[in-house]
Amino acid sequence: MDYEDLIIKEVCCKLSKDTIFLKVAHSTKEWLKFIDSLQPPKDDYDRTKYHYTCTCLYNSKKEIIVYQIISLLLFPISFFCSGVVSLFTRKKENVDCLIITGGNYINVNSIDSIMPIELYEKYKVTKKIHLKKRRILLFTGVLSFEIIKLVFTSIYRNPLNFELNFSIFTHLVTINKYMKLYNPRAIITIAGENDFSSSLITYYCEKHGIEYICIMHGEYFLTPYHAFVRFSKFYVWNELYIHQFIRTGSPIEMFLVYEPKRFKMQIQKNNEEYYVGYYLQDFTEQQMLSIRNNLRKLVIKGYRCKVRPHKRATDLICMNKIFQKEKGIDIEDTNIPIKTSFENCKYIVSMYSTVISEALYNDLLVLIDDISDKDLYNSLNDVMYINIDRVSGRLSDLF
């Protein structure tokens, strides 16, 4: 099991494995009531603890016990290894800013398309680091007396929560390693909103005069997996996303709204080869079968359609089994630029993909799929999906 799955348990992984999205959406009132029952956080220790507690709302008792036991066993080993590594760590170079990504759900090559221009202007020398195999970092962090103090404070406040304390430790020594190696003025995280140790990382960075900045990378929903998180700055694409985070306890003063490069396309609609371009996410087999059946109805009417998988989220084996032999429904190569993909179809269709926002910003014909999974569609209002009100068209309009 990867460290990323073991410790962080990011919501993007949970969506496909446990259909956690629907569970969260259907019980929105319940978990919001739980969040509201908590006392306002006094500091970043509280924020981290609350965030962790919220990420465990949909874990089974067995999962919680397993994570706690493994964390307890690995903690002393990781502590010892980090202390040894600290003796041999020397500065490599000075950079203005580190951009750190992790996991398989972040495309390193697309970082420039979501980075705020003002950050590139402010921080001239940047370095990108991708932590694809996070389990390696269990034993390669850099320890400091300040981190020991922070972790022991957390242990004092949460003495039996081994997973929480172990995750805080591994994340702090990892960040400290890169602080020692590159002496940055800022550290940018992609997808850090899902990491319950982010608030304490922010605190640690700020004590060293470093900004810890989060950049929005994809569609957001109201979810307990973002609850109470804090950064030095948090860049989002629309002010409506801010309301989601404030509702779950994040401070309003950290947010900045910007328009990413990925929204600035020059679309040339001169070759509409397809009537519908359907953009898949991490859908189940049943959802993709339903999508196929709806597209078949359009094919029968004489229209050509296409589906485009998500590079990292879509189950390609399942998708190929369902769509590969369908006449009139093509599977689009993900190497085709999204701009070209938009240009060769009339309607851009998905349930909640980021491409809906991209197409909307470029004044394209956008439809939200309201019929392939009605339970999922009906849940989108509950999780404050911002495009429900911004997009008037629905897939059912074509039938």
Short mmCIF file of C-alpha atoms in Angstrom, two decimals:
data_model
loop_
_atom_site.label_atom_id
_atom_site.label_comp_id
_atom_site.label_asym_id
_atom_site.label_seq_id
_atom_site.Cartn_x
_atom_site.Cartn_y
_atom_site.Cartn_z
CA MET A 1 0.00 0.00 0.00
CA ASP A 2 1.38 3.43 -0.98
CA TYR A 3 1.97 6.04 1.71
CA GLU A 4 -0.41 8.28 -0.22
CA ASP A 5 -3.21 5.73 0.19
CA LEU A 6 -2.19 4.85 3.74
CA ILE A 7 -1.81 8.24 5.33
CA ILE A 8 -3.39 10.99 3.25
CA LYS A 9 -6.30 9.04 1.74
CA GLU A 10 -7.05 11.83 -0.72
CA VAL A 11 -10.66 12.22 -1.72
CA CYS A 12 -9.87 11.75 -5.41
CA CYS A 13 -8.83 8.17 -4.68
CA LYS A 14 -11.83 7.64 -2.46
CA LEU A 15 -14.31 8.67 -5.12
CA SER A 16 -13.67 5.71 -7.36
CA LYS A 17 -12.97 3.14 -4.65
CA ASP A 18 -15.78 3.75 -2.21
CA THR A 19 -18.20 6.00 -4.13
CA ILE A 20 -17.54 8.41 -1.29
CA PHE A 21 -18.79 11.36 -3.33
CA LEU A 22 -22.39 10.15 -3.17
CA LYS A 23 -22.05 9.23 0.51
CA VAL A 24 -20.79 12.70 1.30
CA ALA A 25 -23.44 14.37 -0.83
CA HIS A 26 -26.34 12.34 0.54
CA SER A 27 -25.31 13.03 4.12
CA THR A 28 -24.37 16.70 3.68
CA LYS A 29 -26.67 17.94 6.45
CA GLU A 30 -25.35 15.28 8.80
CA TRP A 31 -21.64 16.02 8.45
CA LEU A 32 -22.22 19.79 8.33
CA LYS A 33 -24.04 19.44 11.64
CA PHE A 34 -20.99 17.64 12.99
CA ILE A 35 -18.66 20.40 11.77
CA ASP A 36 -20.91 23.05 13.32
CA SER A 37 -20.80 21.20 16.64
CA LEU A 38 -17.05 21.71 16.93
CA GLN A 39 -15.64 24.67 18.84
CA PRO A 40 -13.98 27.33 16.64
CA PRO A 41 -10.34 26.32 16.16
CA LYS A 42 -7.98 28.20 18.47
CA ASP A 43 -4.85 27.50 16.42
CA ASP A 44 -3.43 25.38 13.62
CA TYR A 45 -3.21 22.35 15.89
CA ASP A 46 -6.99 22.48 16.23
CA ARG A 47 -7.41 23.01 12.49
CA THR A 48 -5.27 19.96 11.76
CA LYS A 49 -7.09 17.79 14.30
CA TYR A 50 -10.54 18.88 13.04
CA HIS A 51 -9.48 18.33 9.43
CA TYR A 52 -8.22 14.85 10.28
CA THR A 53 -11.40 14.00 12.18
CA CYS A 54 -13.51 15.03 9.20
CA THR A 55 -11.47 12.88 6.81
CA CYS A 56 -12.27 9.88 9.03
CA LEU A 57 -16.04 10.36 8.94
CA TYR A 58 -16.45 7.76 6.21
CA ASN A 59 -13.69 5.36 7.25
CA SER A 60 -14.69 2.03 8.68
CA LYS A 61 -13.58 1.09 12.20
CA LYS A 62 -11.31 -1.51 10.64
CA GLU A 63 -9.60 1.09 8.45
CA ILE A 64 -9.08 3.43 11.39
CA ILE A 65 -7.55 0.69 13.53
CA VAL A 66 -5.25 -0.49 10.72
CA TYR A 67 -4.01 3.05 10.03
CA GLN A 68 -3.40 3.65 13.73
CA ILE A 69 -1.42 0.43 14.20
CA ILE A 70 0.72 0.92 11.10
CA SER A 71 1.42 4.51 12.08
CA LEU A 72 2.46 3.45 15.58
CA LEU A 73 4.87 0.85 14.18
CA LEU A 74 6.40 3.15 11.56
CA PHE A 75 6.72 6.24 13.75
CA PRO A 76 9.96 5.30 15.61
CA ILE A 77 11.57 3.94 12.43
CA SER A 78 10.77 7.11 10.49
CA PHE A 79 11.95 9.28 13.40
CA PHE A 80 15.31 7.50 13.51
CA CYS A 81 15.80 7.62 9.71
CA SER A 82 14.95 11.32 9.56
CA GLY A 83 17.49 12.02 12.28
CA VAL A 84 20.19 10.16 10.32
CA VAL A 85 19.31 11.89 7.05
CA SER A 86 19.51 15.26 8.82
CA LEU A 87 23.23 14.71 9.44
CA PHE A 88 23.98 14.46 5.72
CA THR A 89 21.61 17.05 4.24
CA ARG A 90 23.30 20.11 2.75
CA LYS A 91 21.90 23.02 0.74
CA LYS A 92 21.89 22.40 -3.02
CA GLU A 93 20.87 25.79 -4.37
CA ASN A 94 18.80 28.88 -3.62
CA VAL A 95 15.41 29.19 -5.30
CA ASP A 96 12.64 31.73 -4.85
CA CYS A 97 9.83 29.22 -4.93
CA LEU A 98 9.26 25.44 -4.80
CA ILE A 99 6.23 23.94 -6.54
CA ILE A 100 5.49 20.58 -4.95
CA THR A 101 2.99 18.09 -6.35
CA GLY A 102 2.21 14.57 -5.27
CA GLY A 103 0.29 11.48 -6.34
CA ASN A 104 -1.00 10.29 -9.69
CA TYR A 105 -3.85 12.78 -9.98
CA ILE A 106 -1.67 15.78 -10.75
CA ASN A 107 -0.25 16.21 -14.24
CA VAL A 108 3.14 17.86 -13.80
CA ASN A 109 3.13 19.10 -17.38
CA SER A 110 -0.09 21.05 -16.78
CA ILE A 111 1.13 23.04 -13.77
CA ASP A 112 1.88 26.13 -15.88
CA SER A 113 -1.74 26.16 -17.08
CA ILE A 114 -3.05 26.64 -13.54
CA MET A 115 -0.33 28.82 -12.00
CA PRO A 116 -1.27 32.44 -11.28
CA ILE A 117 0.89 34.71 -13.43
CA GLU A 118 1.56 36.99 -10.48
CA LEU A 119 3.42 34.20 -8.68
CA TYR A 120 5.78 33.68 -11.61
CA GLU A 121 6.34 37.43 -11.67
CA LYS A 122 6.99 37.56 -7.93
CA TYR A 123 9.17 34.45 -7.73
CA LYS A 124 11.59 34.47 -10.66
CA VAL A 125 13.50 31.28 -9.84
CA THR A 126 11.17 28.32 -9.35
CA LYS A 127 11.74 24.60 -9.05
CA LYS A 128 9.15 21.86 -9.56
CA ILE A 129 9.24 18.72 -7.43
CA HIS A 130 6.89 15.79 -8.00
CA LEU A 131 6.53 13.30 -5.16
CA LYS A 132 4.93 10.44 -7.05
CA LYS A 133 6.09 7.75 -4.64
CA ARG A 134 5.34 9.35 -1.30
CA ARG A 135 6.04 6.18 0.66
CA ILE A 136 9.76 6.88 0.07
CA LEU A 137 9.42 10.04 2.15
CA LEU A 138 8.71 8.02 5.27
CA PHE A 139 12.44 7.61 5.70
CA THR A 140 14.02 10.58 3.90
CA GLY A 141 12.81 13.65 5.81
CA VAL A 142 15.00 16.08 7.73
CA LEU A 143 14.45 16.39 11.45
CA SER A 144 14.85 19.53 13.57
CA PHE A 145 14.37 20.37 17.24
CA GLU A 146 11.53 22.71 16.28
CA ILE A 147 9.70 19.86 14.53
CA ILE A 148 10.23 17.62 17.57
CA LYS A 149 8.64 20.33 19.72
CA LEU A 150 5.67 20.70 17.34
CA VAL A 151 5.08 16.96 17.14
CA PHE A 152 5.37 16.45 20.89
CA THR A 153 2.85 19.25 21.41
CA SER A 154 0.49 17.40 19.08
CA ILE A 155 1.14 14.13 20.93
CA TYR A 156 0.43 15.87 24.25
CA ARG A 157 -2.89 17.17 22.88
CA ASN A 158 -3.79 13.93 21.04
CA PRO A 159 -1.87 11.18 22.87
CA LEU A 160 -3.59 8.15 21.35
CA ASN A 161 -4.02 9.39 17.77
CA PHE A 162 -0.97 7.77 16.19
CA GLU A 163 -2.04 8.33 12.60
CA LEU A 164 -2.60 12.04 13.11
CA ASN A 165 0.72 12.55 14.88
CA PHE A 166 2.66 10.36 12.47
CA SER A 167 1.26 12.18 9.44
CA ILE A 168 2.12 15.55 10.99
CA PHE A 169 5.65 14.32 11.61
CA THR A 170 6.27 12.89 8.11
CA HIS A 171 4.88 15.97 6.39
CA LEU A 172 6.86 18.40 8.53
CA VAL A 173 10.19 16.59 8.06
CA THR A 174 9.51 16.38 4.32
CA ILE A 175 8.84 20.10 4.03
CA ASN A 176 11.84 20.80 6.23
CA LYS A 177 14.03 18.76 3.89
CA TYR A 178 13.17 20.98 0.94
CA MET A 179 13.52 24.11 3.02
CA LYS A 180 17.09 23.02 3.89
CA LEU A 181 17.94 22.00 0.33
CA TYR A 182 16.62 25.07 -1.52
CA ASN A 183 16.02 27.89 1.00
CA PRO A 184 12.80 29.06 -0.75
CA ARG A 185 10.79 32.18 -0.01
CA ALA A 186 7.58 30.33 -0.89
CA ILE A 187 6.36 26.76 -1.25
CA ILE A 188 3.41 26.05 -3.51
CA THR A 189 1.34 22.92 -3.04
CA ILE A 190 -1.00 21.42 -5.61
CA ALA A 191 -3.91 19.45 -4.03
CA GLY A 192 -2.80 20.36 -0.51
CA GLU A 193 -6.39 21.14 0.47
CA ASN A 194 -6.94 17.37 0.87
CA ASP A 195 -4.02 16.99 3.27
CA PHE A 196 -5.06 17.34 6.91
CA SER A 197 -1.54 18.33 7.98
CA SER A 198 -1.56 21.42 5.72
CA SER A 199 -2.52 23.89 8.45
CA LEU A 200 0.43 22.92 10.64
CA ILE A 201 2.74 22.92 7.61
CA THR A 202 1.54 26.48 6.97
CA TYR A 203 2.33 27.40 10.57
CA TYR A 204 5.81 25.88 10.35
CA CYS A 205 6.61 27.60 7.05
CA GLU A 206 5.40 30.97 8.25
CA LYS A 207 7.58 30.73 11.38
CA HIS A 208 10.52 30.52 8.97
CA GLY A 209 9.32 33.45 6.86
CA ILE A 210 8.07 31.19 4.05
CA GLU A 211 4.64 31.42 2.45
CA TYR A 212 2.83 28.10 2.05
CA ILE A 213 0.50 28.60 -0.91
CA CYS A 214 -2.20 26.34 -2.34
CA ILE A 215 -3.29 26.48 -5.98
CA MET A 216 -6.62 25.19 -7.22
CA HIS A 217 -6.08 22.38 -9.72
CA GLY A 218 -9.54 20.99 -10.49
CA GLU A 219 -13.22 21.15 -9.62
CA TYR A 220 -14.14 21.61 -5.95
CA PHE A 221 -17.24 20.62 -4.02
CA LEU A 222 -18.47 21.14 -0.48
CA THR A 223 -16.80 18.29 1.37
CA PRO A 224 -15.56 17.38 4.86
CA TYR A 225 -12.22 16.47 3.27
CA HIS A 226 -11.36 20.20 3.02
CA ALA A 227 -12.65 21.20 6.45
CA PHE A 228 -10.81 23.89 8.45
CA VAL A 229 -7.72 23.90 6.21
CA ARG A 230 -5.53 27.02 6.23
CA PHE A 231 -2.74 28.28 3.96
CA SER A 232 -0.79 31.52 3.74
CA LYS A 233 -2.61 32.09 0.46
CA PHE A 234 -5.13 30.01 -1.46
CA TYR A 235 -5.75 30.79 -5.14
CA VAL A 236 -9.16 29.73 -6.52
CA TRP A 237 -10.86 30.25 -9.88
CA ASN A 238 -14.11 31.77 -8.68
CA GLU A 239 -15.36 33.42 -5.49
CA LEU A 240 -18.09 30.77 -5.26
CA TYR A 241 -15.43 28.23 -4.28
CA ILE A 242 -14.53 30.44 -1.33
CA HIS A 243 -18.03 29.96 0.09
CA GLN A 244 -17.50 26.18 0.11
CA PHE A 245 -14.36 26.44 2.23
CA ILE A 246 -15.73 29.10 4.57
CA ARG A 247 -18.77 26.90 5.20
CA THR A 248 -16.45 24.16 6.45
CA GLY A 249 -14.36 26.38 8.70
CA SER A 250 -11.51 27.83 6.60
CA PRO A 251 -10.50 31.50 7.15
CA ILE A 252 -11.69 33.92 4.46
CA GLU A 253 -8.59 36.15 4.50
CA MET A 254 -6.34 33.60 2.76
CA PHE A 255 -8.31 33.44 -0.52
CA LEU A 256 -7.41 35.11 -3.80
CA VAL A 257 -9.45 34.78 -7.02
CA TYR A 258 -7.67 34.48 -10.36
CA GLU A 259 -8.22 33.18 -13.89
CA PRO A 260 -5.84 30.38 -14.92
CA LYS A 261 -4.26 30.14 -18.35
CA ARG A 262 -6.25 26.98 -19.07
CA PHE A 263 -9.38 29.15 -19.37
CA LYS A 264 -7.86 31.42 -22.00
CA MET A 265 -8.27 29.52 -25.26
CA GLN A 266 -8.88 30.86 -28.73
CA ILE A 267 -11.45 28.40 -29.97
CA GLN A 268 -11.99 28.14 -33.75
CA LYS A 269 -15.30 26.37 -34.37
CA ASN A 270 -14.75 25.49 -38.02
CA ASN A 271 -14.95 21.69 -38.02
CA GLU A 272 -17.69 20.27 -35.83
CA GLU A 273 -17.00 16.62 -36.54
CA TYR A 274 -18.96 15.49 -33.47
CA TYR A 275 -22.37 16.46 -32.19
CA VAL A 276 -21.48 15.63 -28.57
CA GLY A 277 -18.11 15.38 -26.88
CA TYR A 278 -18.55 13.59 -23.55
CA TYR A 279 -15.77 14.09 -21.00
CA LEU A 280 -15.46 11.19 -18.57
CA GLN A 281 -14.30 11.26 -14.95
CA ASP A 282 -13.68 8.46 -12.47
CA PHE A 283 -16.98 6.83 -13.34
CA THR A 284 -18.14 3.36 -12.41
CA GLU A 285 -18.95 0.72 -15.00
CA GLN A 286 -22.66 1.28 -14.44
CA GLN A 287 -22.32 5.01 -15.01
CA MET A 288 -20.37 4.49 -18.25
CA LEU A 289 -22.95 1.97 -19.47
CA SER A 290 -25.67 4.55 -18.86
CA ILE A 291 -23.65 7.22 -20.70
CA ARG A 292 -23.16 4.85 -23.63
CA ASN A 293 -26.88 4.10 -23.81
CA ASN A 294 -27.73 7.81 -23.91
CA LEU A 295 -25.15 8.50 -26.62
CA ARG A 296 -26.55 5.58 -28.62
CA LYS A 297 -29.86 7.42 -28.81
CA LEU A 298 -28.09 10.34 -30.49
CA VAL A 299 -26.24 8.00 -32.86
CA ILE A 300 -29.58 6.49 -33.91
CA LYS A 301 -30.71 10.01 -34.78
CA GLY A 302 -27.72 10.28 -37.12
CA TYR A 303 -25.25 12.15 -34.92
CA ARG A 304 -21.63 11.24 -34.26
CA CYS A 305 -20.37 11.36 -30.68
CA LYS A 306 -17.10 10.91 -28.85
CA VAL A 307 -15.95 10.18 -25.32
CA ARG A 308 -12.72 11.44 -23.85
CA PRO A 309 -11.30 9.70 -20.76
CA HIS A 310 -9.63 11.52 -17.91
CA LYS A 311 -5.92 10.70 -18.14
CA ARG A 312 -5.56 9.65 -14.52
CA ALA A 313 -9.07 9.05 -13.20
CA THR A 314 -10.95 7.00 -15.81
CA ASP A 315 -10.78 3.21 -15.71
CA LEU A 316 -9.45 2.71 -19.25
CA ILE A 317 -9.99 -1.06 -19.33
CA CYS A 318 -13.62 -0.64 -18.38
CA MET A 319 -14.07 2.28 -20.77
CA ASN A 320 -12.61 0.38 -23.73
CA LYS A 321 -14.82 -2.62 -22.99
CA ILE A 322 -17.89 -0.42 -23.09
CA PHE A 323 -17.12 2.03 -25.91
CA GLN A 324 -14.47 0.51 -28.17
CA LYS A 325 -16.86 -1.37 -30.48
CA GLU A 326 -19.60 1.25 -30.51
CA LYS A 327 -20.36 2.51 -34.00
CA GLY A 328 -20.81 6.26 -34.07
CA ILE A 329 -19.07 6.76 -30.71
CA ASP A 330 -15.32 7.37 -30.93
CA ILE A 331 -12.81 7.30 -28.08
CA GLU A 332 -10.65 10.41 -28.21
CA ASP A 333 -6.92 10.16 -27.59
CA THR A 334 -6.02 12.17 -24.47
CA ASN A 335 -2.87 13.39 -26.23
CA ILE A 336 -5.10 15.59 -28.40
CA PRO A 337 -4.99 19.10 -26.88
CA ILE A 338 -8.16 20.07 -25.07
CA LYS A 339 -8.47 23.13 -27.33
CA THR A 340 -8.58 20.89 -30.43
CA SER A 341 -11.00 18.60 -28.65
CA PHE A 342 -13.36 21.51 -28.01
CA GLU A 343 -13.11 22.74 -31.59
CA ASN A 344 -14.33 19.55 -33.26
CA CYS A 345 -17.60 19.07 -31.36
CA LYS A 346 -20.81 21.07 -31.00
CA TYR A 347 -21.75 20.27 -27.40
CA ILE A 348 -19.38 19.85 -24.45
CA VAL A 349 -20.98 17.39 -22.02
CA SER A 350 -20.05 16.01 -18.60
CA MET A 351 -21.46 15.58 -15.11
CA TYR A 352 -19.00 17.69 -13.14
CA SER A 353 -15.67 17.73 -15.00
CA THR A 354 -13.41 20.78 -14.95
CA VAL A 355 -13.87 20.93 -18.73
CA ILE A 356 -17.34 22.36 -18.08
CA SER A 357 -15.76 25.42 -16.47
CA GLU A 358 -13.15 25.63 -19.25
CA ALA A 359 -15.80 25.48 -21.96
CA LEU A 360 -18.02 27.93 -20.11
CA TYR A 361 -15.24 30.53 -19.90
CA ASN A 362 -14.75 30.16 -23.66
CA ASP A 363 -18.44 30.70 -24.50
CA LEU A 364 -18.99 27.19 -25.84
CA LEU A 365 -22.21 25.18 -25.82
CA VAL A 366 -22.10 23.31 -22.51
CA LEU A 367 -24.49 20.67 -21.18
CA ILE A 368 -24.50 19.02 -17.76
CA ASP A 369 -25.47 15.35 -17.84
CA ASP A 370 -28.65 15.11 -15.78
CA ILE A 371 -29.82 11.64 -16.88
CA SER A 372 -26.95 9.12 -16.83
CA ASP A 373 -26.85 9.09 -13.02
CA LYS A 374 -29.81 10.94 -11.57
CA ASP A 375 -28.76 10.37 -7.96
CA LEU A 376 -25.39 11.96 -8.65
CA TYR A 377 -26.95 14.85 -10.55
CA ASN A 378 -29.47 15.53 -7.77
CA SER A 379 -26.63 15.60 -5.24
CA LEU A 380 -24.68 18.36 -7.01
CA ASN A 381 -26.74 21.13 -5.43
CA ASP A 382 -26.09 19.75 -1.96
CA VAL A 383 -22.33 19.91 -2.47
CA MET A 384 -22.46 23.47 -3.87
CA TYR A 385 -21.30 22.57 -7.40
CA ILE A 386 -20.93 26.03 -8.87
CA ASN A 387 -21.84 25.16 -12.48
CA ILE A 388 -25.34 23.91 -11.65
CA ASP A 389 -26.61 27.49 -11.76
CA ARG A 390 -24.08 28.86 -14.25
CA VAL A 391 -24.92 26.29 -16.97
CA SER A 392 -28.53 26.28 -18.18
CA GLY A 393 -28.24 23.41 -20.67
CA ARG A 394 -28.78 19.75 -19.80
CA LEU A 395 -28.10 16.56 -21.76
CA SER A 396 -31.80 15.74 -21.59
CA ASP A 397 -32.46 18.81 -23.76
CA LEU A 398 -31.14 16.86 -26.77
CA PHE A 399 -33.82 14.17 -26.53
#
